[in-house]
C-alpha cells in the first residue's frame, strides 16, 4: 500500500493495539495460551507491575491476526509503518534488530557467498554470517581522532573492495554508530546499485532519523535496499521491538519472509507488536513537534555542560562542523561526555553519576555515553545536569594532581583497510579453511600465515582486529605489538598477557 493511500484518519489509528483493546473490553474467558490467563495468575508485587500489560498479552486468536501470515490488523499495522518510515514493505520484529540482521544476511547470502562488511558491526551480524556460512571481506572504519571512536566507512575503500572482490553480493554497514556518528549513504547506494549489489543497513540507533530537519536523513531515503531499526532504542516501543524495512527490486522479499518465520518465535509477543504500532502512530501524528521538544531538552543540557568548564562532550556541532573527517552526520540525542581534567576515568564518572541516581548507556575508556530521546523529561535532564554540577564541584575541591591522559585513541592505520575473505561456519571453531577444531597458542611471530582462532579486539575502541578464520599477516602482528606497547588492552584473547595468539592448524594425517 502506498503512502498516498492513507488518509489522516488512517494514520491516527493503531489497528493492532485497538483490536487488542476491543478484545479486552469483551471480558472474554480465555481457554487458550498464555497460561497466566490475562494476568489472573499473578499475585503480590508481580500483579502490581504486570497486571496491566498481561491483561492484553494475547496470542493468535480470532481478530488478532498472525505475525507470520498477516492478513488483518497486523498487516494493516505493518503497512502503516511502511508508509510512515518510507519503505515499500515493513516487517515487525519481536527479537530486536538481531532478528532483522540475521534475516537480511540469510536472505542475501548462500553458503560460500561473499559479502562486504563494515568491520565494527554488531555481533548479530557475525552470527548471521555464521548461519549463512558466508565469506566476509571486512572494511575498516574511519576513526574520530579526538576520542578514538570508530565511525563510518570511506567510500573509496568500498570502491576498492568492489574492484578486488567483484562477486560480493552486498555491503552491510552500521549507520549511525553507537555514539550517533554516521555518513551520507547516498553515494554508497549509488555505487553499489551501479555494480548490481545491495546496500544493507543496520540502522538500529536511527529509527527517529528523517522525522525532523535537525536530524540526519534515514537510510531508506538515501537508497538502502534493506534497513533494520531498533524501534525500542530511540522511540517508544517495548524492548525487543524492532522493524525490518525493504524497498526496491534487489532484495528477495520472499526469502526475507521465510527467514523471519524461521528466526522469530511462533508465539510472538502481542504487547511488543502493539508497542510498535503505537510508536509508529506517535511519529505519524506528532513526529516533528515531539522531536523538537526533545531537541530543546538536549540543547538545554548541552548549555549546562558548557557552563561546567570541566565536562567535555561530543559531538558539539549540528550539523557536523566542516572539516570533520570521521563522520558526516551526528545524532543530537547522543551525548558522549568526559572529564576534561582527566581526573576521572569513564568508569569513575559513570559510578559517580549512578551514585546520584543517573544511569548511563555505557562507558568506554574515558568516555560516558548518555542517550537522550524525544521522551526524555525536563526533570530527568535537570537531574543529570545537577549531578554533573556536583561532580565538577568535587573535582575542583579534591585538587588532585592531573593523571596521565587516559588514552582512547587508536589510529586507523593500525587496521588493514580491506581484509582478505574470512570464511564463517555455523559451528564456532571451524571457520579456518582446512581446520578441524584444532588450535594452538604460539608466539605472535609464529602465527603469521595461520588463521586466527580468536576474535582479537583492541579496547578501546573495541573494533575487532582479527576475526576467527582471518589470516594473520606480518603487518597485523606488527600492529598488535605496537598497540600493546601503547598500553591498549585486548578482549577475546590472552595476547595482552602472553604475547601469544591462538591459531587454527590443519590436522596432520
GROMACS .gro file of N, CA, C and O in nm, residues 40-95:
model
  224
   40UNK      N    1  -0.439  -1.318   3.544
   40UNK     CA    2  -0.513  -1.366   3.661
   40UNK      C    3  -0.426  -1.454   3.751
   40UNK      O    4  -0.459  -1.472   3.868
   41UNK      N    5  -0.319  -1.508   3.696
   41UNK     CA    6  -0.233  -1.594   3.777
   41UNK      C    7  -0.130  -1.519   3.860
   41UNK      O    8  -0.049  -1.581   3.929
   42UNK      N    9  -0.132  -1.388   3.856
   42UNK     CA   10  -0.032  -1.308   3.927
   42UNK      C   11  -0.075  -1.278   4.070
   42UNK      O   12  -0.193  -1.268   4.100
   43UNK      N   13   0.024  -1.263   4.157
   43UNK     CA   14  -0.002  -1.223   4.296
   43UNK      C   15   0.103  -1.123   4.339
   43UNK      O   16   0.210  -1.109   4.279
   44UNK      N   17   0.076  -1.054   4.449
   44UNK     CA   18   0.174  -0.966   4.513
   44UNK      C   19   0.229  -0.859   4.421
   44UNK      O   20   0.158  -0.800   4.339
   45UNK      N   21   0.361  -0.832   4.435
   45UNK     CA   22   0.425  -0.728   4.355
   45UNK      C   23   0.417  -0.759   4.206
   45UNK      O   24   0.409  -0.667   4.123
   46UNK      N   25   0.422  -0.887   4.170
   46UNK     CA   26   0.413  -0.923   4.029
   46UNK      C   27   0.282  -0.874   3.970
   46UNK      O   28   0.277  -0.823   3.857
   47UNK      N   29   0.173  -0.887   4.045
   47UNK     CA   30   0.043  -0.840   3.997
   47UNK      C   31   0.044  -0.689   3.981
   47UNK      O   32  -0.008  -0.634   3.884
   48UNK      N   33   0.107  -0.620   4.075
   48UNK     CA   34   0.113  -0.474   4.072
   48UNK      C   35   0.184  -0.425   3.945
   48UNK      O   36   0.138  -0.331   3.879
   49UNK      N   37   0.295  -0.489   3.910
   49UNK     CA   38   0.374  -0.442   3.797
   49UNK      C   39   0.331  -0.499   3.662
   49UNK      O   40   0.349  -0.435   3.559
   50UNK      N   41   0.276  -0.619   3.660
   50UNK     CA   42   0.250  -0.687   3.533
   50UNK      C   43   0.103  -0.696   3.494
   50UNK      O   44   0.072  -0.730   3.380
   51UNK      N   45   0.012  -0.669   3.584
   51UNK     CA   46  -0.130  -0.692   3.558
   51UNK      C   47  -0.178  -0.623   3.431
   51UNK      O   48  -0.243  -0.683   3.345
   52UNK      N   49  -0.146  -0.496   3.415
   52UNK     CA   50  -0.200  -0.421   3.302
   52UNK      C   51  -0.150  -0.475   3.168
   52UNK      O   52  -0.228  -0.497   3.076
   53UNK      N   53  -0.020  -0.498   3.158
   53UNK     CA   54   0.032  -0.544   3.029
   53UNK      C   55  -0.009  -0.688   3.000
   53UNK      O   56  -0.039  -0.724   2.886
   54UNK      N   57  -0.017  -0.771   3.105
   54UNK     CA   58  -0.056  -0.910   3.081
   54UNK      C   59  -0.204  -0.922   3.048
   54UNK      O   60  -0.246  -1.022   2.989
   55UNK      N   61  -0.282  -0.822   3.081
   55UNK     CA   62  -0.425  -0.828   3.050
   55UNK      C   63  -0.449  -0.824   2.900
   55UNK      O   64  -0.557  -0.862   2.853
   56UNK      N   65  -0.350  -0.777   2.823
   56UNK     CA   66  -0.362  -0.779   2.678
   56UNK      C   67  -0.248  -0.861   2.614
   56UNK      O   68  -0.212  -0.839   2.499
   57UNK      N   69  -0.195  -0.954   2.688
   57UNK     CA   70  -0.089  -1.042   2.637
   57UNK      C   71  -0.156  -1.162   2.570
   57UNK      O   72  -0.177  -1.266   2.632
   58UNK      N   73  -0.191  -1.143   2.442
   58UNK     CA   74  -0.271  -1.242   2.372
   58UNK      C   75  -0.186  -1.330   2.280
   58UNK      O   76  -0.064  -1.319   2.275
   59UNK      N   77  -0.256  -1.414   2.206
   59UNK     CA   78  -0.192  -1.498   2.105
   59UNK      C   79  -0.275  -1.491   1.977
   59UNK      O   80  -0.364  -1.405   1.965
   60UNK      N   81  -0.249  -1.580   1.881
   60UNK     CA   82  -0.315  -1.572   1.750
   60UNK      C   83  -0.458  -1.625   1.759
   60UNK      O   84  -0.487  -1.738   1.720
   61UNK      N   85  -0.547  -1.543   1.812
   61UNK     CA   86  -0.688  -1.581   1.820
   61UNK      C   87  -0.767  -1.498   1.719
   61UNK      O   88  -0.714  -1.406   1.657
   62UNK      N   89  -0.892  -1.533   1.701
   62UNK     CA   90  -0.978  -1.467   1.603
   62UNK      C   91  -0.974  -1.315   1.624
   62UNK      O   92  -0.994  -1.265   1.735
   63UNK      N   93  -0.946  -1.242   1.516
   63UNK     CA   94  -0.947  -1.097   1.520
   63UNK      C   95  -0.812  -1.034   1.546
   63UNK      O   96  -0.798  -0.912   1.532
   64UNK      N   97  -0.712  -1.114   1.587
   64UNK     CA   98  -0.582  -1.056   1.622
   64UNK      C   99  -0.471  -1.096   1.525
   64UNK      O  100  -0.355  -1.063   1.548
   65UNK      N  101  -0.506  -1.166   1.418
   65UNK     CA  102  -0.413  -1.190   1.307
   65UNK      C  103  -0.295  -1.278   1.349
   65UNK      O  104  -0.287  -1.328   1.461
   66UNK      N  105  -0.200  -1.295   1.256
   66UNK     CA  106  -0.086  -1.385   1.275
   66UNK      C  107   0.037  -1.317   1.215
   66UNK      O  108   0.040  -1.287   1.095
   67UNK      N  109   0.138  -1.291   1.297
   67UNK     CA  110   0.259  -1.221   1.250
   67UNK      C  111   0.322  -1.292   1.131
   67UNK      O  112   0.375  -1.226   1.041
   68UNK      N  113   0.319  -1.424   1.128
   68UNK     CA  114   0.389  -1.499   1.023
   68UNK      C  115   0.305  -1.517   0.897
   68UNK      O  116   0.356  -1.567   0.795
   69UNK      N  117   0.178  -1.477   0.901
   69UNK     CA  118   0.094  -1.477   0.782
   69UNK      C  119  -0.012  -1.368   0.799
   69UNK      O  120  -0.132  -1.396   0.808
   70UNK      N  121   0.033  -1.240   0.805
   70UNK     CA  122  -0.061  -1.133   0.837
   70UNK      C  123  -0.160  -1.105   0.724
   70UNK      O  124  -0.121  -1.095   0.607
   71UNK      N  125  -0.286  -1.094   0.761
   71UNK     CA  126  -0.392  -1.065   0.664
   71UNK      C  127  -0.488  -0.959   0.714
   71UNK      O  128  -0.566  -0.905   0.635
   72UNK      N  129  -0.481  -0.927   0.843
   72UNK     CA  130  -0.579  -0.835   0.901
   72UNK      C  131  -0.509  -0.720   0.972
   72UNK      O  132  -0.442  -0.639   0.907
   73UNK      N  133  -0.522  -0.711   1.105
   73UNK     CA  134  -0.475  -0.592   1.176
   73UNK      C  135  -0.322  -0.582   1.179
   73UNK      O  136  -0.266  -0.471   1.178
   74UNK      N  137  -0.251  -0.694   1.184
   74UNK     CA  138  -0.104  -0.687   1.181
   74UNK      C  139  -0.058  -0.641   1.043
   74UNK      O  140   0.033  -0.558   1.031
   75UNK      N  141  -0.123  -0.692   0.938
   75UNK     CA  142  -0.089  -0.647   0.803
   75UNK      C  143  -0.112  -0.497   0.790
   75UNK      O  144  -0.027  -0.424   0.737
   76UNK      N  145  -0.223  -0.448   0.841
   76UNK     CA  146  -0.252  -0.305   0.833
   76UNK      C  147  -0.150  -0.224   0.914
   76UNK      O  148  -0.103  -0.119   0.869
   77UNK      N  149  -0.115  -0.274   1.032
   77UNK     CA  150  -0.017  -0.203   1.115
   77UNK      C  151   0.118  -0.197   1.045
   77UNK      O  152   0.187  -0.094   1.049
   78UNK      N  153   0.158  -0.306   0.978
   78UNK     CA  154   0.286  -0.307   0.907
   78UNK      C  155   0.281  -0.215   0.785
   78UNK      O  156   0.381  -0.149   0.751
   79UNK      N  157   0.167  -0.210   0.717
   79UNK     CA  158   0.154  -0.120   0.602
   79UNK      C  159   0.161   0.026   0.646
   79UNK      O  160   0.224   0.109   0.578
   80UNK      N  161   0.100   0.059   0.757
   80UNK     CA  162   0.109   0.195   0.810
   80UNK      C  163   0.253   0.228   0.848
   80UNK      O  164   0.300   0.341   0.826
   81UNK      N  165   0.323   0.131   0.904
   81UNK     CA  166   0.464   0.152   0.940
   81UNK      C  167   0.548   0.176   0.815
   81UNK      O  168   0.635   0.264   0.812
   82UNK      N  169   0.523   0.099   0.708
   82UNK     CA  170   0.596   0.118   0.584
   82UNK      C  171   0.573   0.258   0.529
   82UNK      O  172   0.667   0.326   0.485
   83UNK      N  173   0.449   0.304   0.534
   83UNK     CA  174   0.418   0.438   0.486
   83UNK      C  175   0.486   0.545   0.572
   83UNK      O  176   0.537   0.644   0.521
   84UNK      N  177   0.490   0.523   0.701
   84UNK     CA  178   0.548   0.620   0.793
   84UNK      C  179   0.699   0.631   0.774
   84UNK      O  180   0.755   0.742   0.769
   85UNK      N  181   0.767   0.518   0.761
   85UNK     CA  182   0.913   0.519   0.756
   85UNK      C  183   0.969   0.524   0.614
   85UNK      O  184   1.090   0.530   0.596
   86UNK      N  185   0.880   0.523   0.514
   86UNK     CA  186   0.925   0.538   0.377
   86UNK      C  187   0.968   0.410   0.310
   86UNK      O  188   1.045   0.413   0.213
   87UNK      N  189   0.919   0.296   0.356
   87UNK     CA  190   0.954   0.167   0.297
   87UNK      C  191   0.845   0.122   0.200
   87UNK      O  192   0.733   0.176   0.200
   88UNK      N  193   0.876   0.025   0.118
   88UNK     CA  194   0.774  -0.039   0.036
   88UNK      C  195   0.707  -0.152   0.113
   88UNK      O  196   0.590  -0.182   0.090
   89UNK      N  197   0.783  -0.213   0.205
   89UNK     CA  198   0.728  -0.319   0.288
   89UNK      C  199   0.803  -0.320   0.421
   89UNK      O  200   0.924  -0.303   0.424
   90UNK      N  201   0.728  -0.340   0.528
   90UNK     CA  202   0.786  -0.341   0.664
   90UNK      C  203   0.743  -0.467   0.737
   90UNK      O  204   0.628  -0.510   0.727
   91UNK      N  205   0.838  -0.523   0.810
   91UNK     CA  206   0.813  -0.642   0.890
   91UNK      C  207   0.836  -0.609   1.036
   91UNK      O  208   0.942  -0.555   1.072
   92UNK      N  209   0.737  -0.642   1.122
   92UNK     CA  210   0.755  -0.625   1.266
   92UNK      C  211   0.849  -0.734   1.319
   92UNK      O  212   0.839  -0.851   1.280
   93UNK      N  213   0.937  -0.693   1.410
   93UNK     CA  214   1.031  -0.785   1.472
   93UNK      C  215   1.009  -0.787   1.622
   93UNK      O  216   1.000  -0.682   1.685
   94UNK      N  217   1.003  -0.907   1.679
   94UNK     CA  218   0.990  -0.921   1.824
   94UNK      C  219   1.118  -0.975   1.886
   94UNK      O  220   1.122  -1.001   2.007
   95UNK      N  221   1.221  -0.987   1.804
   95UNK     CA  222   1.351  -1.034   1.853
   95UNK      C  223   1.458  -0.927   1.838
   95UNK      O  224   1.576  -0.960   1.828
   0.00000   0.00000   0.00000
